[in-house]
Amino acid sequence: MYTITGKVKGIIYESDDSNYKVGLFRINKTDKEEWNIHIGKVVTFTGYIGELDTESNYQFKGDFVRHKRYGFQFSVYDYRREEITGSEAILEFLKSPLVKNCGEKTAISIIEKFGDKALEKIKESPNNLLMIDNISEKRALDIYNSVLSYDSRDKEILDLKNMGFTMQEVMLLIKKYDDSAINIVNENIYKLIKLISFKRLDTIYLKNHEYDTDIRIKACIIEVLKRLSFNTGSMYSYKEEILSSLRSNFNIYDIDINNYLEELVTSNELVIDGDKYYLKDNYDMEVYIADYFNYVNSLGLFNYKDLDKELREFEKNNNIIYDSNQENAIKSCLNNRISIITGGPGTGKTTILNAIVNLYIKLNKIKKSNIDSVVALLAPTGRASRKMSEASGINASTIHRYLKWNKDSDDFLINEDNKNYHKLIIIDEVSMIDTYLLSSLCKGLTYNVQIILVGDVNQLPSVGPGNVLDDLISSDLFNYCPLDKIYRQSINSYIPVLAKEIKDKNMDIDFTKKMDDYNFLEVKRDYLKDAIYQVVKKSKDKGISVNNIQVLVPMYRGDNGIDELNKVLRDIYNPLDKQKEISIGDYIYRENDKVIQLVNDPDNGIYNGDIGYIEKIEEIKFPVKKESITINFDDNRVIFSRSDMINIKHAYAISIHKSQGSEFAHVILPISLDYYRMLYNKLIYTGVSRAKKSLVVLGEKKAFLIAVSNDFTELRKTTLKERLLYNIN
């Protein structure tokens, strides 16, 4: 590591959110003789750095590097402003723009009076400046405040660094809290959890404090409850679970936890209900959903007089004949305030929804121009919402976009104080919706609505905590329309049948038998990757495009995992030719690559699970050299920087979890004992039910049968059902 001293000549680039800077620095001193050749020269510097001025001398610590694209530069790991000493340096400082209302003449007078002690005298008291002729009280106070302000930011940075924060973290705190950062850290460092991970905060706290302070124990209890909720999907925990997790995660033993729990209740962070311990937010979310659904459901039935007549006409116009079960679903959903429709692939959910939407529009005499202000079609993912829109001919949206999610603040602009006023709300893929998202949606809706929830109870549960679809159904309070009958397109169509047999754990038909839309290829695990490669290659040779075929894999790691498969499958559809590449961490991305978005980004109209293609990789040279990666998500072109690509992965193979809410024309599903931790019924069912036209399962029969028979599911501790029933009674 080297130390260079000099002055900042200018800033080329500055990040809006992290204080990351690229600038120019003139070197006037180095600590290594071999680098003295750079004295007097201007070098480009990069790093996380606070406010800089062009008047002061700075000391940068870091390394000289030669970037393969940007050339020679100095990477700053640490920095400080050099102390101003000596009459000449103090004079230059006082007459600079950094000191308000001073000027050269006054600066000279101050130096003549106090000499090398000038800054000490100013900081001691503004009254000292009144000893100099022609300095008013206002001017003295301006000079005094300027000198103190100049010192205070440097002291805050130094104090935070000495506590153990990295320079990047220091800049993040100062950007967010300005002069209050050090006070927040001293009061309770764990309040910074939204900016810095708990692990880092805890490490820094333990460096500066005793091990088991009250502040730390309470913070660890809240962190334990968060982890238990996220890892198990539960809304509450038991005391024994909390104590066990405190011991295993934070080495906290032999404490009287009851006092701490009561204090957390008093501070409104925890709710205790009998032997159940809730994060306050978790408790409030369940209560809000129960109150909202019960109230809406209590508003009474609708009664459309011409419903039968209009349904017959709709059947005639669309060449459809609904059976009694489907007809009952359509009528009851239109007449009830809240309805739930569930069913697997091939059971006609889309057809029924199409009828409900069109009949609702006609029965309520809604003009075409007003549909979007009356009817809201929603889904948790972008692909699911687009599927709804294509099926109905009406605009659909993700729930996050509908609620106007603010990525920076992680809250919704549509809320209790700013509601939407749609009358009919249809929500698809409800099994994917967690308690937080459903409660947020309820807050953004009025009570004068009809809500239709659509899902598949046999799919994987939501990633976030809760079990809302199951709880709403099992409460038996709402109109429930389960669809079980499969409507096949041909006598030899097997995908919907296979999904039902997996769901029922009853494999009536030999699942290794080839069908019109299905094939099982028995392959030993050592040859599985090669077999997948051959199947995908043959599919391409048959004219199946990369956007119509999807490999779904239970796990990321291992020789047959997602990461390894993406490396070999990319060479089928996008072999390296003349397209540009960019290396980011362990991954290399090239133009035309198929990729998947990993997080919601409503600002750019892309969401977790959206699949796109890299259209262009280019280098931008102004105002600072950087890469620009353009990704096309269904004609929505989004430009990514290098740092943004952390939210992107290759998508020739993706996880079954990420495939929820999507359908693919052709699915390839490997099943191997290598995936033993992920071989369970709901996972395999979800993978199979993603296939629309054809499904190839390849791997070991034993592994497939284990997955079908394994009814493993993490028991989610929720109380939404109980709250719904309690409020009714």
XYZ file of C-alpha atoms in Angstrom:
729
model
C 0.000 0.000 0.000
C 1.220 3.488 -0.839
C 0.582 6.950 0.537
C 0.393 9.944 -1.772
C -0.151 13.560 -0.790
C -1.458 16.361 -2.956
C -4.505 18.292 -4.084
C -7.733 17.296 -5.807
C -7.973 18.910 -9.229
C -11.528 17.858 -10.028
C -14.217 15.171 -9.805
C -15.050 13.211 -12.967
C -17.808 11.041 -11.534
C -19.678 10.728 -8.226
C -22.274 8.098 -7.321
C -25.596 9.461 -6.100
C -26.042 6.898 -3.353
C -22.632 5.755 -2.089
C -20.081 8.605 -2.387
C -18.018 6.522 -4.790
C -15.853 8.970 -6.716
C -13.581 9.105 -9.723
C -11.378 12.185 -9.826
C -8.053 13.797 -10.661
C -5.281 14.255 -8.083
C -1.985 16.164 -8.414
C 0.741 14.397 -6.431
C 3.246 16.490 -4.495
C 4.676 13.766 -2.248
C 4.855 9.936 -2.009
C 6.091 7.565 0.691
C 7.974 5.304 -1.745
C 11.063 6.544 -3.535
C 10.316 4.540 -6.674
C 7.056 6.447 -7.121
C 8.657 9.890 -6.835
C 8.611 9.999 -10.638
C 4.885 10.800 -10.304
C 5.441 13.937 -8.215
C 3.933 16.899 -10.021
C 1.794 14.653 -12.201
C -1.984 14.241 -12.186
C -3.340 10.739 -11.579
C -6.889 9.394 -11.769
C -8.149 8.168 -8.385
C -11.130 6.004 -7.432
C -12.712 5.136 -4.079
C -15.413 5.749 -1.499
C -14.616 9.272 -0.342
C -16.574 12.065 1.329
C -16.674 15.728 0.425
C -13.447 16.997 -1.157
C -12.307 20.504 -1.935
C -9.618 21.818 -4.243
C -8.007 24.027 -1.616
C -6.870 21.436 0.926
C -4.030 18.962 0.872
C -5.099 15.320 1.168
C -3.308 12.137 2.039
C -4.563 9.116 0.076
C -3.645 5.549 1.051
C -4.074 2.835 -1.557
C -2.463 1.156 -4.522
C -1.402 2.168 -7.997
C -3.199 -0.111 -10.434
C -3.367 -0.456 -14.168
C -6.927 -1.210 -15.179
C -7.191 -3.157 -18.421
C -9.744 -0.665 -19.757
C -9.153 2.581 -17.853
C -5.376 2.513 -17.625
C -3.182 3.829 -14.801
C -5.014 4.987 -11.648
C -4.804 5.113 -7.860
C -7.319 3.030 -5.906
C -8.001 4.770 -2.571
C -8.621 2.551 0.465
C -8.322 5.283 3.087
C -7.838 9.032 3.150
C -7.571 12.058 5.401
C -7.237 15.786 4.998
C -3.808 16.941 6.085
C -3.644 19.070 9.187
C -3.012 22.744 8.457
C 0.182 23.842 10.220
C 2.489 26.799 9.920
C 1.618 30.452 9.361
C 1.861 30.250 5.585
C -0.497 27.259 5.280
C -2.945 28.789 7.762
C -2.960 32.035 5.814
C -3.748 30.194 2.578
C -6.580 28.348 4.308
C -8.136 31.458 5.906
C -8.244 33.409 2.662
C -9.628 30.445 0.683
C -13.352 29.986 -0.140
C -13.473 27.364 2.638
C -13.642 30.135 5.258
C -16.723 32.275 4.970
C -16.514 36.084 5.185
C -12.768 36.280 5.821
C -10.770 37.397 2.778
C -7.052 38.040 2.316
C -6.777 41.286 4.299
C -8.532 39.860 7.351
C -6.548 36.600 7.079
C -3.272 38.551 7.148
C -4.446 40.472 10.232
C -5.297 37.179 12.008
C -1.866 35.703 11.252
C -0.119 38.904 12.358
C -1.998 38.668 15.678
C -1.850 34.944 16.446
C 0.814 33.458 14.152
C 1.056 29.638 14.192
C -1.600 29.527 16.938
C -4.266 31.188 14.782
C -6.493 28.140 14.268
C -6.276 27.163 17.925
C -7.329 30.649 18.967
C -10.241 30.715 16.516
C -11.544 27.307 17.680
C -11.133 28.341 21.311
C -13.706 31.149 20.970
C -15.043 33.551 18.306
C -14.446 36.338 20.836
C -10.707 35.993 20.249
C -11.230 37.371 16.750
C -12.781 40.532 18.187
C -9.295 41.446 19.408
C -8.441 42.250 15.765
C -9.356 45.663 14.346
C -12.357 45.975 12.027
C -13.758 42.429 12.682
C -17.450 42.525 13.557
C -19.226 39.957 15.730
C -20.958 38.519 12.641
C -17.690 38.152 10.724
C -16.006 36.596 13.751
C -18.845 34.072 14.097
C -18.756 33.186 10.360
C -15.012 32.525 10.505
C -15.359 30.534 13.734
C -18.165 28.313 12.333
C -16.264 27.743 9.071
C -13.174 26.508 10.914
C -15.212 24.219 13.214
C -17.194 22.819 10.279
C -13.975 22.136 8.401
C -12.689 20.045 11.311
C -15.917 18.313 12.344
C -16.493 16.212 9.215
C -12.911 14.948 9.294
C -13.314 14.025 12.950
C -16.583 12.185 12.259
C -14.993 10.175 9.457
C -11.997 9.347 11.621
C -14.169 8.313 14.590
C -16.325 6.012 12.431
C -13.248 4.440 10.837
C -11.674 3.876 14.251
C -14.819 2.062 15.352
C -14.304 -0.437 12.551
C -16.472 0.787 9.674
C -14.976 0.513 6.204
C -14.577 3.672 4.167
C -17.475 2.558 1.967
C -19.697 2.120 5.038
C -18.588 5.474 6.461
C -19.561 7.223 3.245
C -22.914 5.421 3.228
C -23.675 6.588 6.778
C -22.641 10.185 6.143
C -24.643 10.281 2.904
C -27.732 9.073 4.773
C -27.421 10.768 8.165
C -24.887 13.601 7.650
C -23.722 14.970 11.034
C -26.075 12.655 12.959
C -24.321 9.438 11.915
C -21.925 9.273 14.856
C -24.746 9.988 17.334
C -26.882 7.153 15.928
C -23.942 4.760 16.131
C -23.230 5.728 19.728
C -26.887 5.502 20.727
C -27.646 2.122 19.119
C -25.589 0.869 16.188
C -28.208 -1.776 15.378
C -30.595 0.929 14.156
C -28.478 0.979 10.984
C -29.768 -2.449 9.933
C -31.376 -1.133 6.732
C -28.007 0.146 5.492
C -25.493 -2.371 6.815
C -25.890 -6.093 7.513
C -26.486 -7.279 11.053
C -23.311 -9.358 10.933
C -21.167 -6.305 10.186
C -22.917 -4.156 12.793
C -22.513 -6.865 15.414
C -18.814 -7.272 14.603
C -18.213 -3.531 14.967
C -20.254 -3.363 18.159
C -18.295 -6.193 19.794
C -15.050 -4.465 18.870
C -16.073 -1.419 20.888
C -18.279 -2.780 23.694
C -18.643 -5.563 26.204
C -20.045 -8.839 24.922
C -23.518 -9.217 26.406
C -24.847 -5.701 26.856
C -28.588 -5.093 27.027
C -28.485 -3.280 23.668
C -26.833 -6.237 21.938
C -29.026 -8.912 23.511
C -32.223 -7.136 22.455
C -30.858 -6.575 18.954
C -29.921 -10.254 18.709
C -33.407 -11.328 19.809
C -34.971 -9.258 17.010
C -32.436 -10.616 14.513
C -33.161 -14.184 15.649
C -36.902 -13.650 15.130
C -36.245 -12.274 11.646
C -34.071 -15.242 10.705
C -36.501 -17.794 12.105
C -39.349 -16.135 10.215
C -37.479 -16.006 6.908
C -35.874 -19.463 7.151
C -39.046 -21.311 8.145
C -41.712 -19.081 6.581
C -43.342 -18.742 9.998
C -45.045 -15.677 11.420
C -44.137 -16.403 15.060
C -41.666 -18.394 17.143
C -41.609 -20.094 20.514
C -39.360 -19.024 23.374
C -37.356 -22.246 23.186
C -36.601 -21.544 19.500
C -35.436 -18.035 20.345
C -33.136 -19.241 23.134
C -31.713 -22.021 20.981
C -31.026 -19.642 18.119
C -29.397 -17.082 20.451
C -27.024 -19.785 21.630
C -26.181 -21.211 18.203
C -25.933 -17.917 16.311
C -24.644 -15.413 18.860
C -23.189 -17.434 21.747
C -25.627 -15.861 24.181
C -26.242 -18.189 27.141
C -27.766 -18.078 30.597
C -29.795 -14.900 30.338
C -33.131 -14.044 31.909
C -34.812 -13.524 28.538
C -38.205 -12.565 29.958
C -37.086 -9.067 30.966
C -35.643 -8.433 27.513
C -38.793 -9.699 25.819
C -40.959 -7.388 27.916
C -38.713 -4.422 27.087
C -39.056 -5.208 23.376
C -42.841 -5.293 23.810
C -42.665 -1.887 25.488
C -40.561 -0.491 22.636
C -43.170 -1.785 20.154
C -40.819 -4.223 18.421
C -42.373 -7.462 19.696
C -45.817 -8.893 20.431
C -46.371 -11.770 22.854
C -49.610 -13.722 22.430
C -49.702 -16.649 24.824
C -46.639 -18.763 24.025
C -46.228 -17.157 20.586
C -43.626 -14.448 19.968
C -44.142 -12.207 16.934
C -42.162 -9.436 15.356
C -44.556 -6.499 15.676
C -44.767 -6.120 11.884
C -45.626 -9.808 11.420
C -48.384 -9.604 13.996
C -49.860 -6.421 12.531
C -49.839 -7.827 8.988
C -51.913 -10.873 9.904
C -54.353 -8.735 11.900
C -54.766 -6.295 9.020
C -55.412 -9.033 6.429
C -57.979 -10.729 8.690
C -59.803 -7.475 9.439
C -59.812 -6.416 5.790
C -61.001 -9.727 4.326
C -63.690 -10.197 6.952
C -65.044 -6.686 6.455
C -65.126 -6.900 2.641
C -66.763 -10.324 2.831
C -69.423 -9.002 5.207
C -70.696 -6.431 2.703
C -73.028 -8.982 1.114
C -73.595 -10.717 -2.205
C -74.128 -9.276 -5.646
C -77.116 -10.444 -7.641
C -76.776 -10.179 -11.407
C -80.227 -10.862 -12.863
C -79.101 -11.519 -16.433
C -76.083 -13.659 -15.519
C -77.385 -16.934 -16.981
C -78.395 -15.276 -20.219
C -75.073 -13.461 -20.614
C -73.104 -16.623 -19.821
C -74.941 -18.567 -22.551
C -74.226 -15.770 -25.003
C -70.536 -15.696 -24.016
C -70.284 -19.458 -24.584
C -71.873 -19.103 -27.992
C -69.661 -16.199 -29.072
C -66.498 -17.948 -27.929
C -67.426 -21.485 -28.992
C -67.122 -22.763 -25.405
C -69.349 -25.009 -23.320
C -68.660 -24.853 -19.585
C -69.482 -27.880 -17.432
C -71.448 -27.485 -14.193
C -68.334 -27.096 -12.037
C -66.902 -24.358 -14.255
C -70.269 -22.634 -14.554
C -70.643 -22.623 -10.775
C -67.177 -21.083 -10.431
C -67.990 -18.290 -12.883
C -71.361 -17.442 -11.319
C -70.252 -17.663 -7.689
C -67.150 -15.524 -8.300
C -69.259 -12.811 -9.907
C -71.797 -12.863 -7.066
C -69.442 -13.066 -4.076
C -67.274 -10.341 -2.615
C -64.264 -12.619 -2.132
C -63.627 -15.836 -4.060
C -60.774 -18.333 -4.364
C -60.149 -20.451 -7.462
C -57.540 -23.202 -7.349
C -56.463 -25.844 -9.822
C -53.497 -27.432 -11.498
C -52.452 -27.267 -15.155
C -55.164 -28.116 -17.663
C -58.066 -27.489 -15.286
C -59.350 -24.405 -17.098
C -58.447 -21.545 -14.715
C -57.551 -19.206 -17.575
C -60.745 -19.959 -19.497
C -62.876 -19.308 -16.408
C -61.082 -16.053 -15.591
C -61.591 -14.842 -19.138
C -65.326 -15.400 -18.784
C -65.471 -13.679 -15.376
C -63.681 -10.567 -16.612
C -65.716 -10.209 -19.797
C -69.049 -10.885 -18.091
C -68.229 -8.419 -15.309
C -67.488 -5.722 -17.889
C -70.712 -6.395 -19.775
C -72.972 -6.787 -16.729
C -71.677 -3.535 -15.236
C -71.809 -1.743 -18.612
C -68.209 -0.619 -18.348
C -66.959 1.326 -21.335
C -63.848 0.036 -23.025
C -62.036 3.275 -22.223
C -62.791 2.830 -18.490
C -61.817 -0.825 -18.041
C -58.337 -0.110 -16.673
C -59.767 2.184 -13.993
C -62.323 -0.415 -12.826
C -60.658 -3.820 -13.271
C -57.163 -4.649 -11.967
C -55.467 -7.880 -13.009
C -52.484 -8.538 -10.753
C -49.750 -11.127 -10.275
C -46.561 -11.353 -8.206
C -44.272 -11.687 -11.250
C -43.921 -9.906 -14.559
C -44.293 -13.069 -16.633
C -47.473 -14.078 -14.775
C -48.999 -10.635 -15.283
C -48.177 -10.720 -19.000
C -49.818 -14.143 -19.241
C -52.993 -12.711 -17.659
C -52.991 -9.807 -20.094
C -52.523 -12.056 -23.130
C -55.375 -14.342 -22.034
C -57.874 -11.563 -21.224
C -56.902 -8.796 -23.635
C -56.829 -6.396 -20.663
C -53.815 -4.694 -19.120
C -52.306 -6.531 -16.154
C -49.624 -5.519 -13.688
C -47.327 -6.889 -11.033
C -48.484 -6.156 -7.514
C -45.340 -4.130 -6.860
C -45.979 -1.876 -9.838
C -49.669 -1.536 -8.968
C -48.719 -0.389 -5.462
C -45.919 1.858 -6.817
C -43.080 0.290 -4.876
C -40.210 2.636 -4.029
C -37.007 0.611 -4.282
C -34.887 3.056 -2.265
C -37.212 3.336 0.732
C -38.694 -0.179 0.335
C -42.253 1.003 0.786
C -45.356 1.496 -1.358
C -46.735 4.838 -2.518
C -50.195 3.244 -2.774
C -51.129 2.604 0.854
C -53.655 3.323 3.601
C -53.410 7.047 2.960
C -53.331 6.876 -0.842
C -55.572 4.098 -2.126
C -56.468 2.777 -5.561
C -60.172 2.627 -6.409
C -60.601 -0.408 -8.675
C -63.776 -2.403 -8.199
C -62.718 -5.873 -9.403
C -59.341 -7.235 -8.325
C -58.152 -10.551 -9.766
C -54.852 -11.868 -8.388
C -53.123 -14.817 -10.029
C -50.367 -17.101 -8.642
C -51.469 -16.390 -5.072
C -49.397 -19.292 -3.713
C -46.346 -17.082 -4.364
C -47.685 -14.152 -2.306
C -46.400 -13.754 1.248
C -48.079 -12.054 4.181
C -46.210 -8.790 3.713
C -47.259 -8.375 0.084
C -50.902 -9.323 0.697
C -51.218 -6.966 3.653
C -49.638 -4.171 1.591
C -52.149 -4.831 -1.194
C -55.064 -4.750 1.240
C -53.882 -1.369 2.537
C -53.875 0.001 -1.000
C -57.465 -1.074 -1.763
C -60.812 0.333 -0.699
C -63.411 -1.899 0.973
C -65.893 -1.557 -1.894
C -64.279 -4.246 -4.058
C -64.608 -7.765 -5.364
C -61.489 -9.888 -4.962
C -60.783 -13.122 -6.818
C -57.708 -15.049 -5.732
C -56.353 -17.610 -8.169
C -53.646 -20.147 -7.474
C -52.463 -23.697 -7.123
C -52.222 -24.911 -3.522
C -49.894 -27.718 -4.575
C -47.144 -25.424 -5.825
C -44.212 -24.217 -3.770
C -45.167 -21.741 -1.027
C -44.079 -18.107 -1.031
C -40.420 -17.293 -0.466
C -41.380 -14.802 2.238
C -43.137 -15.751 5.495
C -46.762 -16.774 5.598
C -49.138 -19.320 4.119
C -51.899 -17.002 2.965
C -53.593 -19.112 0.282
C -53.879 -22.202 2.489
C -55.009 -20.143 5.483
C -57.705 -18.322 3.527
C -59.024 -21.600 2.091
C -58.941 -23.536 5.365
C -60.844 -20.769 7.183
C -63.854 -21.855 5.065
C -65.162 -18.281 5.130
C -64.901 -17.452 1.449
C -66.403 -18.720 -1.777
C -64.053 -21.556 -2.800
C -63.957 -23.093 -6.279
C -61.467 -25.973 -6.556
C -60.961 -27.217 -10.124
C -59.929 -30.863 -10.383
C -61.071 -32.024 -13.806
C -58.383 -32.022 -16.493
C -59.357 -30.909 -19.997
C -56.863 -32.625 -22.310
C -56.067 -31.441 -25.787
C -55.431 -34.964 -27.033
C -55.970 -38.481 -25.746
C -52.213 -38.945 -25.440
C -51.504 -35.649 -23.617
C -49.847 -36.463 -20.338
C -48.410 -33.309 -18.687
C -51.609 -32.320 -16.781
C -52.186 -35.973 -15.837
C -48.621 -36.351 -14.561
C -48.970 -33.180 -12.481
C -52.165 -34.502 -10.900
C -50.599 -37.899 -10.213
C -47.612 -36.226 -8.548
C -49.962 -34.078 -6.484
C -51.945 -37.136 -5.399
C -48.765 -39.240 -4.972
C -50.469 -41.871 -7.101
C -48.560 -42.792 -10.262
C -51.289 -44.778 -12.057
C -49.615 -44.684 -15.465
C -46.030 -45.777 -16.126
C -44.253 -42.427 -16.003
C -41.406 -43.814 -18.120
C -43.715 -44.369 -21.090
C -43.346 -41.945 -23.993
C -46.369 -39.754 -24.736
C -47.202 -37.068 -27.301
C -46.022 -34.308 -24.987
C -43.808 -36.207 -22.546
C -40.694 -38.341 -22.419
C -38.687 -39.837 -19.562
C -35.055 -40.620 -20.294
C -33.299 -42.762 -17.720
C -29.768 -41.418 -17.235
C -27.170 -42.104 -14.541
C -26.096 -39.030 -12.604
C -22.512 -39.113 -13.940
C -23.852 -38.672 -17.465
C -26.708 -36.297 -16.669
C -25.008 -33.068 -17.767
C -24.005 -34.588 -21.112
C -27.529 -35.950 -21.607
C -29.086 -32.523 -20.957
C -26.654 -31.022 -23.441
C -27.668 -33.558 -26.110
C -31.417 -33.055 -25.534
C -31.103 -29.273 -25.779
C -28.889 -29.541 -28.876
C -31.405 -31.809 -30.616
C -34.182 -29.393 -29.677
C -32.275 -26.574 -31.309
C -31.655 -28.686 -34.417
C -35.425 -29.239 -34.615
C -35.934 -25.480 -34.745
C -36.930 -24.830 -31.123
C -35.651 -21.359 -30.246
C -33.879 -20.527 -27.010
C -36.830 -18.464 -25.759
C -39.206 -21.441 -26.120
C -37.189 -24.006 -24.178
C -36.261 -23.932 -20.503
C -34.141 -26.239 -18.359
C -35.464 -26.259 -14.769
C -33.095 -27.510 -12.078
C -33.671 -28.073 -8.340
C -30.246 -26.784 -7.169
C -27.519 -24.257 -8.053
C -24.475 -26.151 -6.849
C -22.839 -29.391 -7.921
C -21.733 -30.834 -11.221
C -25.375 -31.135 -12.318
C -26.421 -27.820 -10.774
C -27.636 -24.653 -12.462
C -24.279 -22.874 -12.582
C -22.495 -25.763 -14.316
C -25.354 -26.415 -16.724
C -25.456 -22.777 -17.813
C -21.809 -22.979 -18.839
C -22.388 -25.895 -21.238
C -25.850 -24.913 -22.495
C -24.751 -21.402 -23.455
C -22.425 -22.903 -26.066
C -25.415 -24.450 -27.861
C -27.460 -21.312 -28.382
C -24.798 -18.622 -28.043
C -21.294 -19.914 -28.831
C -18.524 -17.345 -28.787
C -18.065 -15.810 -32.207
C -17.615 -12.085 -32.727
C -19.959 -10.867 -29.997
C -18.530 -8.798 -27.147
C -17.998 -10.248 -23.666
C -17.690 -8.809 -20.177
C -16.243 -10.554 -17.137
C -18.029 -9.831 -13.832
C -16.826 -11.798 -10.824
C -16.944 -15.500 -11.636
C -19.256 -15.010 -14.612
C -18.663 -14.048 -18.218
C -21.558 -12.460 -20.072
C -21.683 -12.041 -23.817
C -24.032 -10.392 -26.258
C -27.127 -12.521 -27.060
C -26.914 -14.335 -23.702
C -30.185 -15.449 -22.113
C -30.379 -14.006 -18.577
C -32.775 -13.774 -15.653
C -33.507 -10.834 -13.312
C -33.161 -11.791 -9.634
C -34.887 -8.886 -7.853
C -37.827 -6.559 -8.373
C -36.953 -3.303 -10.146
C -40.235 -1.485 -10.856
C -38.389 1.689 -11.866
C -37.228 -0.176 -14.952
C -40.339 -2.335 -15.295
C -38.542 -5.632 -14.585
C -39.211 -8.133 -11.825
C -37.808 -11.161 -10.073
C -37.937 -14.068 -12.561
C -38.141 -11.985 -15.749
C -36.044 -13.429 -18.572
C -34.262 -11.288 -21.136
C -31.396 -11.250 -23.635
C -28.236 -9.176 -23.662
C -28.482 -7.048 -26.796
C -25.386 -4.917 -26.486
C -22.218 -4.548 -24.443
C -20.402 -1.284 -24.991
C -17.913 1.032 -23.359
C -19.021 4.541 -22.454
C -16.115 7.008 -22.303
C -17.832 10.129 -20.946
C -18.093 11.420 -18.257
C -16.127 8.393 -17.020
C -15.162 5.165 -18.699
C -17.612 2.395 -17.825
C -19.415 -0.559 -19.349
C -23.021 -0.390 -20.442
C -24.998 -3.626 -20.836
C -28.363 -3.406 -22.622
C -30.770 -6.241 -21.798
C -34.033 -6.723 -23.672
C -36.906 -8.018 -21.503
C -39.793 -8.600 -23.938
C -39.054 -5.354 -25.815
C -38.356 -3.486 -22.570
C -34.712 -2.480 -22.970
C -32.918 -1.793 -19.702
C -29.346 -0.496 -19.439
C -27.237 -2.088 -16.702
C -23.927 -0.934 -15.277
C -21.272 -3.368 -14.095
C -22.508 -3.068 -10.489
C -26.131 -3.658 -11.552
C -25.210 -7.066 -12.965
C -25.174 -8.513 -9.457
C -28.949 -8.869 -9.985
C -28.537 -10.899 -13.201
C -27.704 -14.557 -13.869
C -27.596 -16.747 -16.948
C -30.944 -18.355 -17.730
C -30.337 -21.311 -20.035
C -30.976 -23.256 -16.840
C -32.883 -21.690 -13.923
C -34.199 -22.885 -10.567
C -37.683 -24.303 -10.215
C -38.344 -21.630 -7.579
C -37.555 -18.864 -10.092
C -39.853 -20.477 -12.675
C -42.999 -19.950 -10.586
C -45.512 -17.702 -12.252
C -44.147 -18.640 -15.679
C -45.001 -21.101 -18.418
C -42.595 -22.450 -21.021
C -43.483 -24.178 -24.265
C -40.829 -26.859 -23.737
C -39.366 -27.856 -20.366
C -36.411 -30.112 -19.587
C -36.398 -31.305 -15.978
C -33.371 -33.235 -14.657
C -33.968 -35.437 -11.588
C -31.001 -36.976 -9.803
C -30.025 -38.221 -6.374
C -27.455 -35.400 -6.523
C -30.410 -33.153 -5.718
C -31.379 -35.217 -2.670
C -32.047 -32.193 -0.428
C -34.515 -30.809 -2.962
C -36.338 -33.984 -3.916
C -39.823 -33.378 -2.600
C -43.339 -33.392 -3.985
C -44.201 -29.704 -4.269
C -40.913 -28.867 -5.969
C -41.256 -31.548 -8.645
C -44.949 -30.737 -9.116
C -44.096 -27.068 -9.671
C -41.417 -27.951 -12.240
C -43.696 -30.318 -14.174
C -46.599 -27.846 -14.190
C -44.457 -25.161 -15.910
C -44.474 -27.129 -19.179
C -47.053 -26.135 -21.776
C -46.333 -28.160 -24.939
C -43.699 -30.724 -24.030
C -41.809 -32.050 -21.033
C -38.643 -34.142 -20.938
C -37.700 -35.598 -17.553
C -34.288 -37.203 -17.475
C -32.357 -38.824 -14.699
C -32.938 -41.641 -12.235
C -36.297 -43.355 -11.734
C -35.479 -43.845 -8.068
C -34.870 -40.141 -7.584
C -38.160 -39.283 -9.317
C -40.170 -41.693 -7.141
C -38.468 -40.411 -3.984
C -39.450 -36.867 -4.937
C -43.071 -37.828 -5.644
C -43.488 -39.706 -2.367
C -41.604 -37.190 -0.215
C -44.292 -34.926 1.204
C -41.692 -32.767 2.925
C -42.782 -29.260 3.604
C -41.536 -26.912 6.284
C -44.397 -26.444 8.746
C -45.181 -22.754 8.660
C -46.479 -21.411 11.933
C -49.150 -18.863 11.052
C -52.272 -17.547 12.758
C -54.094 -15.891 9.872
C -56.785 -18.591 9.839
C -57.356 -18.230 13.587
C -57.594 -14.445 13.313
C -60.111 -14.713 10.475
C -62.298 -17.063 12.494
C -61.858 -15.151 15.759
C -62.948 -11.883 14.185
C -66.058 -13.555 12.749
C -67.007 -14.956 16.131
